Short mmCIF file of C-alpha atoms in Angstrom, two decimals:
data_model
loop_
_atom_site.label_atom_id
_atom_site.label_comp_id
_atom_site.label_asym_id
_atom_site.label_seq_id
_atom_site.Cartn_x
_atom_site.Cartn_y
_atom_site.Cartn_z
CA UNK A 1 3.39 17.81 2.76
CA UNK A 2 5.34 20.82 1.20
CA UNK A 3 8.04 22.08 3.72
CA UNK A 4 5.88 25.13 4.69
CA UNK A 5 2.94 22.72 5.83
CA UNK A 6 0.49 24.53 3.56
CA UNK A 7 -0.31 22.06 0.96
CA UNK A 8 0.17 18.01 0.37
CA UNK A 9 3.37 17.55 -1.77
CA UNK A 10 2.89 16.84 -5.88
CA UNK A 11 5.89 14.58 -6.22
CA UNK A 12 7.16 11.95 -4.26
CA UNK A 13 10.67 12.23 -5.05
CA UNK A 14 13.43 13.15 -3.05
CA UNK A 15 17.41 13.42 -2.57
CA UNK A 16 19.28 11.98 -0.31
CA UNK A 17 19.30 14.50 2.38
CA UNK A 18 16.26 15.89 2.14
CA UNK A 19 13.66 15.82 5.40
CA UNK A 20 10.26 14.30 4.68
CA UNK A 21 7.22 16.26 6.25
CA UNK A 22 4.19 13.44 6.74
CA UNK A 23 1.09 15.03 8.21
CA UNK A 24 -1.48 12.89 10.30
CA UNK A 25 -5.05 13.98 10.61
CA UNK A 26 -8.74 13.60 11.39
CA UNK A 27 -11.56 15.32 11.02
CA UNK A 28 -14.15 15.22 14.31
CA UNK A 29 -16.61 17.21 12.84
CA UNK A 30 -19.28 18.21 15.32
CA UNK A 31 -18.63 14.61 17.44
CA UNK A 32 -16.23 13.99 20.55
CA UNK A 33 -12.99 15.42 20.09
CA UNK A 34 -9.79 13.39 19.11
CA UNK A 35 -6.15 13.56 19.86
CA UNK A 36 -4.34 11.64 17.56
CA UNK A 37 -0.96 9.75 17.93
CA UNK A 38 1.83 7.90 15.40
CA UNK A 39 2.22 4.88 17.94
CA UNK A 40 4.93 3.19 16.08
CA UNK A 41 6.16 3.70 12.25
CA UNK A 42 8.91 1.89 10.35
CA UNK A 43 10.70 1.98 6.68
CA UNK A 44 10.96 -0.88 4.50
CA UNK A 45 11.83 -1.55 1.12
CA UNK A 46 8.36 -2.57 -0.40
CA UNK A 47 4.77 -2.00 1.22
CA UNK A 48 5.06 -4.81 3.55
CA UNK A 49 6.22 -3.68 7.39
CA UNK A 50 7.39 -7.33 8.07
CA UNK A 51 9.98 -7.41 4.75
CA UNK A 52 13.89 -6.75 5.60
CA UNK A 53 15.73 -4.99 5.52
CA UNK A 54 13.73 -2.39 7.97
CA UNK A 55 14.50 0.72 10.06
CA UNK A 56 12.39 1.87 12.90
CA UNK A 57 11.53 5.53 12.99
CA UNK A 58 8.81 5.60 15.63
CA UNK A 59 9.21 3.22 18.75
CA UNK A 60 7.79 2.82 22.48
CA UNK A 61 4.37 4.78 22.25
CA UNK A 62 5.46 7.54 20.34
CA UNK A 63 9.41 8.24 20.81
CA UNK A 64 10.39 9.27 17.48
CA UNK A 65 13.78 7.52 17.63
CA UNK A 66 15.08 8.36 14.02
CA UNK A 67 15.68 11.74 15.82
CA UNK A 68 18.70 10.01 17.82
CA UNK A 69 21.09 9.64 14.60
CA UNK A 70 18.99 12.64 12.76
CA UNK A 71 18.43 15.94 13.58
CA UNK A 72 15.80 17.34 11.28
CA UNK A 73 13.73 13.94 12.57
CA UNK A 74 10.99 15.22 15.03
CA UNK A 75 7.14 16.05 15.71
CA UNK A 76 6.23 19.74 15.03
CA UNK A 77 5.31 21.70 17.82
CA UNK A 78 3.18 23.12 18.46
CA UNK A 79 -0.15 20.64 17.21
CA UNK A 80 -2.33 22.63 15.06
CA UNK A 81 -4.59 20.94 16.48
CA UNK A 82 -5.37 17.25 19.01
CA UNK A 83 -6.39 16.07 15.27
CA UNK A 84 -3.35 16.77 13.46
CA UNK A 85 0.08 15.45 14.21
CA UNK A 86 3.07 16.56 11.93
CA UNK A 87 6.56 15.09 11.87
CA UNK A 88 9.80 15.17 9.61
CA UNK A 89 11.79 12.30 8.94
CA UNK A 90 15.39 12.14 7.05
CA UNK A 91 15.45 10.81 3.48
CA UNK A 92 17.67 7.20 3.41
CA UNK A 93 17.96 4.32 1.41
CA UNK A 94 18.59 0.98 2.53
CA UNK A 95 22.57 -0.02 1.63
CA UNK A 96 23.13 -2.76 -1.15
CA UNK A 97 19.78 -2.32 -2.08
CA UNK A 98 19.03 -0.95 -6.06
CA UNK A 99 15.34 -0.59 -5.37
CA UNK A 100 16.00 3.61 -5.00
CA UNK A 101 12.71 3.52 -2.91
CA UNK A 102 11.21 3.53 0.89
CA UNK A 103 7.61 2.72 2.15
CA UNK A 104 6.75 3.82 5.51
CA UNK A 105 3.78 2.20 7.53
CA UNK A 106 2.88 3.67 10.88
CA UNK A 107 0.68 2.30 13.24
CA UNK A 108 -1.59 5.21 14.77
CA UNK A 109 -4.48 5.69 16.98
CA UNK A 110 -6.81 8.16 19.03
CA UNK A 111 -7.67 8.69 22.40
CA UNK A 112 -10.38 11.30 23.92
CA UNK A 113 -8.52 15.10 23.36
CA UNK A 114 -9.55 15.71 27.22
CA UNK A 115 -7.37 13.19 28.27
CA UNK A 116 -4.18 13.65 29.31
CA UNK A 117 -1.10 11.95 27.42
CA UNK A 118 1.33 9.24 29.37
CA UNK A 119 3.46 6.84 28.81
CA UNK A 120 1.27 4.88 26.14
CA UNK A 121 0.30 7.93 24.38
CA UNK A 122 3.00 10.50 23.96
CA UNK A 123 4.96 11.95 21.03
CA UNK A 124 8.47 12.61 22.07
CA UNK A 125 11.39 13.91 20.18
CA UNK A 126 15.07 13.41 21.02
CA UNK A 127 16.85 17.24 20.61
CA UNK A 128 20.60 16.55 20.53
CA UNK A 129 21.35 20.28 22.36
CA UNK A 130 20.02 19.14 25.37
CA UNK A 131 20.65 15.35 25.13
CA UNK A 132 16.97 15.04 26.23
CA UNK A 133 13.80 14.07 25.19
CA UNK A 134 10.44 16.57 25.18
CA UNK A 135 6.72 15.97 24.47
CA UNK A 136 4.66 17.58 21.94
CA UNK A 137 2.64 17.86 24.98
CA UNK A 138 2.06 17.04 28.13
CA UNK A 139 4.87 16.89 31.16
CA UNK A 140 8.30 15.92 30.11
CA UNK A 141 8.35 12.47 32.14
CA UNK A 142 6.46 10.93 29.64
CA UNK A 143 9.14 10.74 27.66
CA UNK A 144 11.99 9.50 30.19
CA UNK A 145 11.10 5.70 29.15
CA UNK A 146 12.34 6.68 25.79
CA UNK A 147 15.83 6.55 27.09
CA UNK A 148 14.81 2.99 28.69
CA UNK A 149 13.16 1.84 25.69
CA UNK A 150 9.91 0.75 27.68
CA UNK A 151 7.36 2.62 27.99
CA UNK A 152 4.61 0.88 29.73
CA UNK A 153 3.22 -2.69 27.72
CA UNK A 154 5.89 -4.06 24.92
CA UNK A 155 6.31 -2.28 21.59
CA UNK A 156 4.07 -2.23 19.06
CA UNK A 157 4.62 -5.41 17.17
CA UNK A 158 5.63 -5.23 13.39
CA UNK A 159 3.64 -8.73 12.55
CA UNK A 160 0.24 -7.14 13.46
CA UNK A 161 -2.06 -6.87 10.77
CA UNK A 162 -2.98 -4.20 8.41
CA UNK A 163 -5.95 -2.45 8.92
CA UNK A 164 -4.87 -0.24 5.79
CA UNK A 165 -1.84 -1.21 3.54
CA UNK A 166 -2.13 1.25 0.87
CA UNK A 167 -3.22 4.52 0.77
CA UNK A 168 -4.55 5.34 -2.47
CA UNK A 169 -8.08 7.73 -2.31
CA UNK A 170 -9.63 4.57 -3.84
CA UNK A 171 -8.95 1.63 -1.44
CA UNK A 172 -9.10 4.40 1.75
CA UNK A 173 -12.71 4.54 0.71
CA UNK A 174 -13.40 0.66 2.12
CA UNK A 175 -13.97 0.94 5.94
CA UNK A 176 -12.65 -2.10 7.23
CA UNK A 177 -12.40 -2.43 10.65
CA UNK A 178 -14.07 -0.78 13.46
CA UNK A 179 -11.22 0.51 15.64
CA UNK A 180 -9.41 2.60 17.75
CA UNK A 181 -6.30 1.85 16.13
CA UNK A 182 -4.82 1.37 12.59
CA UNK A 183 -1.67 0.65 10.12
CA UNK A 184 -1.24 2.97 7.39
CA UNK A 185 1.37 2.57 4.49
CA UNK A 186 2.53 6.10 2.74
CA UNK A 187 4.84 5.97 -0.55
CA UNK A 188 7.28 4.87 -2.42
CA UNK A 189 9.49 7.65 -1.46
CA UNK A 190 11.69 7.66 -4.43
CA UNK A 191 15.24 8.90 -3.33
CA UNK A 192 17.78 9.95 -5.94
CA UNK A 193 21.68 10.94 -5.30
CA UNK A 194 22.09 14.38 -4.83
CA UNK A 195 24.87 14.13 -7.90
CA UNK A 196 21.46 13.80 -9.85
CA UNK A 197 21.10 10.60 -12.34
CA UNK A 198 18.71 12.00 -14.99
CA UNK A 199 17.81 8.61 -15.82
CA UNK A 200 17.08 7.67 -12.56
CA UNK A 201 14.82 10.39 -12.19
CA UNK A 202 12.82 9.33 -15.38
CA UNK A 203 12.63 5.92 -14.47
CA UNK A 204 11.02 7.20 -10.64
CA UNK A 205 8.62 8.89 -12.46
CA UNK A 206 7.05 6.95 -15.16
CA UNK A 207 3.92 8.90 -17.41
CA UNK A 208 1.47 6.11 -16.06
CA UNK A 209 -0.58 7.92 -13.42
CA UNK A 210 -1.39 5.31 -11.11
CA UNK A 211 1.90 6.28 -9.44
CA UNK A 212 0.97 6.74 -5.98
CA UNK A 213 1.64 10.56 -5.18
CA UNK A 214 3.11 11.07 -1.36
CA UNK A 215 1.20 14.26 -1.92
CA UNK A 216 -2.20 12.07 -0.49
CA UNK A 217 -0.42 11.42 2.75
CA UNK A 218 -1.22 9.61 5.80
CA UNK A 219 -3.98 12.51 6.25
CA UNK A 220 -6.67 11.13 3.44
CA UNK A 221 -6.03 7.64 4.83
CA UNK A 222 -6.45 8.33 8.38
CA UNK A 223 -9.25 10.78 7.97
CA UNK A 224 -11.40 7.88 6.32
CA UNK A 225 -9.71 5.09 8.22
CA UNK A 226 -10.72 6.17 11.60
CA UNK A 227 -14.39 7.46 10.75
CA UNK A 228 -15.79 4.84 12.51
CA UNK A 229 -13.61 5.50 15.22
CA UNK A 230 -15.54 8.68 15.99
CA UNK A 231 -18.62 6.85 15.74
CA UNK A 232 -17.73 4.72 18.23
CA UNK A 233 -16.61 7.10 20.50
CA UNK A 234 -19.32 9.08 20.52
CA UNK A 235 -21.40 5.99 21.31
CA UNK A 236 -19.78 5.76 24.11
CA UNK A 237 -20.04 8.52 25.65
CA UNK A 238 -23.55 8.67 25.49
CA UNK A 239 -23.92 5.16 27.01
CA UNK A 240 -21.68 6.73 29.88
CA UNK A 241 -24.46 9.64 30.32
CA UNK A 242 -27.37 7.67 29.68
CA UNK A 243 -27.12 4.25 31.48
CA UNK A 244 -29.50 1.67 30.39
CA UNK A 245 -31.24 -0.51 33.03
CA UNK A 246 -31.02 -4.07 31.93
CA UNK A 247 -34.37 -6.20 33.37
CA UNK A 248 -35.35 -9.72 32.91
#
């Protein structure tokens, strides 16, 4: 997204320096409503989450830990909405590494809006004034395991599957998987030094328009991803409220 949140980003170039504003979203329509959460997210080098080198942004549940070394790193408060969750994360590159680029994939999921968050559902920010860490919402101990670095069952694991590894309009269209959960990959983010290398900057962005824009964002893919998510849902909460009687 643009820094002022209003509209998805055009390029996806930045400098060194700069904070990257990723936007998460769904759209409930008229069904149950959502509340939507970046479980676990880390950089790499190329679109696979398992490649190396790596750096962990989100870890635990939701405890954006890229805000411990960077302060612009954090979740916006407040929500616009349970649907929509908004974060920033510094601009890096990986060191001895020519490749000028990042990926980011970020396993997220959804639980009922009505429920509370905890421990396994949480997003938490480290602020550096305060030494401390504080939800987007909820009470503030959900956050405390941050500093223990277990929060509840282990870590999302990096050698899950994708449910999504690219998030171009096109492939988001292909419902795979009927979840509550899924991996989505945004980028490249294409760095450049803030002297400015021209020809770097021509080589990031080459005529051919099948470069994949950051302006499409984890929003499109998530929006699409978890449709069936709603679905199921919905389904059941309407087995909750209408019990079927099973007979031989």
């Amino acid at each position: 997204m643009e820094e002022n949140w209003n509209a998805e980003k055009r390029s996806p170039t930045f400098h060194l320096g700069d904070a990257a504003h990723l936007q998460a979203e769904i759209h409930t329509g008229s069904h149950v409503p959502l509340r939507l959460f970046v479980d676990h997210c880390v950089a790499t080098p190329t679109p696979d989450q398992n490649a190396s080198p790596y750096h962990t942004i989100v870890d635990f549940h939701g405890c954006l830990v890229d805000g411990l070394t960077d302060a612009s790193s954090a979740f916006k408060v407040p929500r616009p909405g349970p649907d929509t969750l908004q974060f920033t994360v510094d601009v890096f590159h990986f060191a001895n590494d020519s490749r000028n680029m990042i990926y980011i994939t970020c396993h997220l999921k959804v639980t009922l809006a009505e429920q509370d968050p905890d421990e396994l559902n949480k997003a938490c920010s480290f602020s550096k004034p305060s030494n401390s860490w504080f939800p987007v919402e909820g009470s503030a101990d959900i956050c405390q395991c941050c500093n223990k670095g277990d929060c509840g069952t282990p870590s999302h694991s990096r050698r899950q599957p994708h449910v999504m590894s690219q998030w171009s309009r096109s492939a988001s269209r292909n419902r795979r998987h009927v979840t509550e959960e899924a991996d989505v990959t945004v980028g490249p983010l294409i760095f450049l030094d803030r002297r400015g290398d021209h020809e770097v900057e021509q080589w990031a962005l080459p005529s051919d328009t099948s470069v994949v824009l950051l302006g499409v964002g984890l929003a499109v893919v998530v929006s699409l991803t978890l449709t069936a998510v709603i679905l199921v849902l919905t389904r059941r909460c309407r087995t909750a409220s209408h019990p079927v009687s099973a007979s031989e």
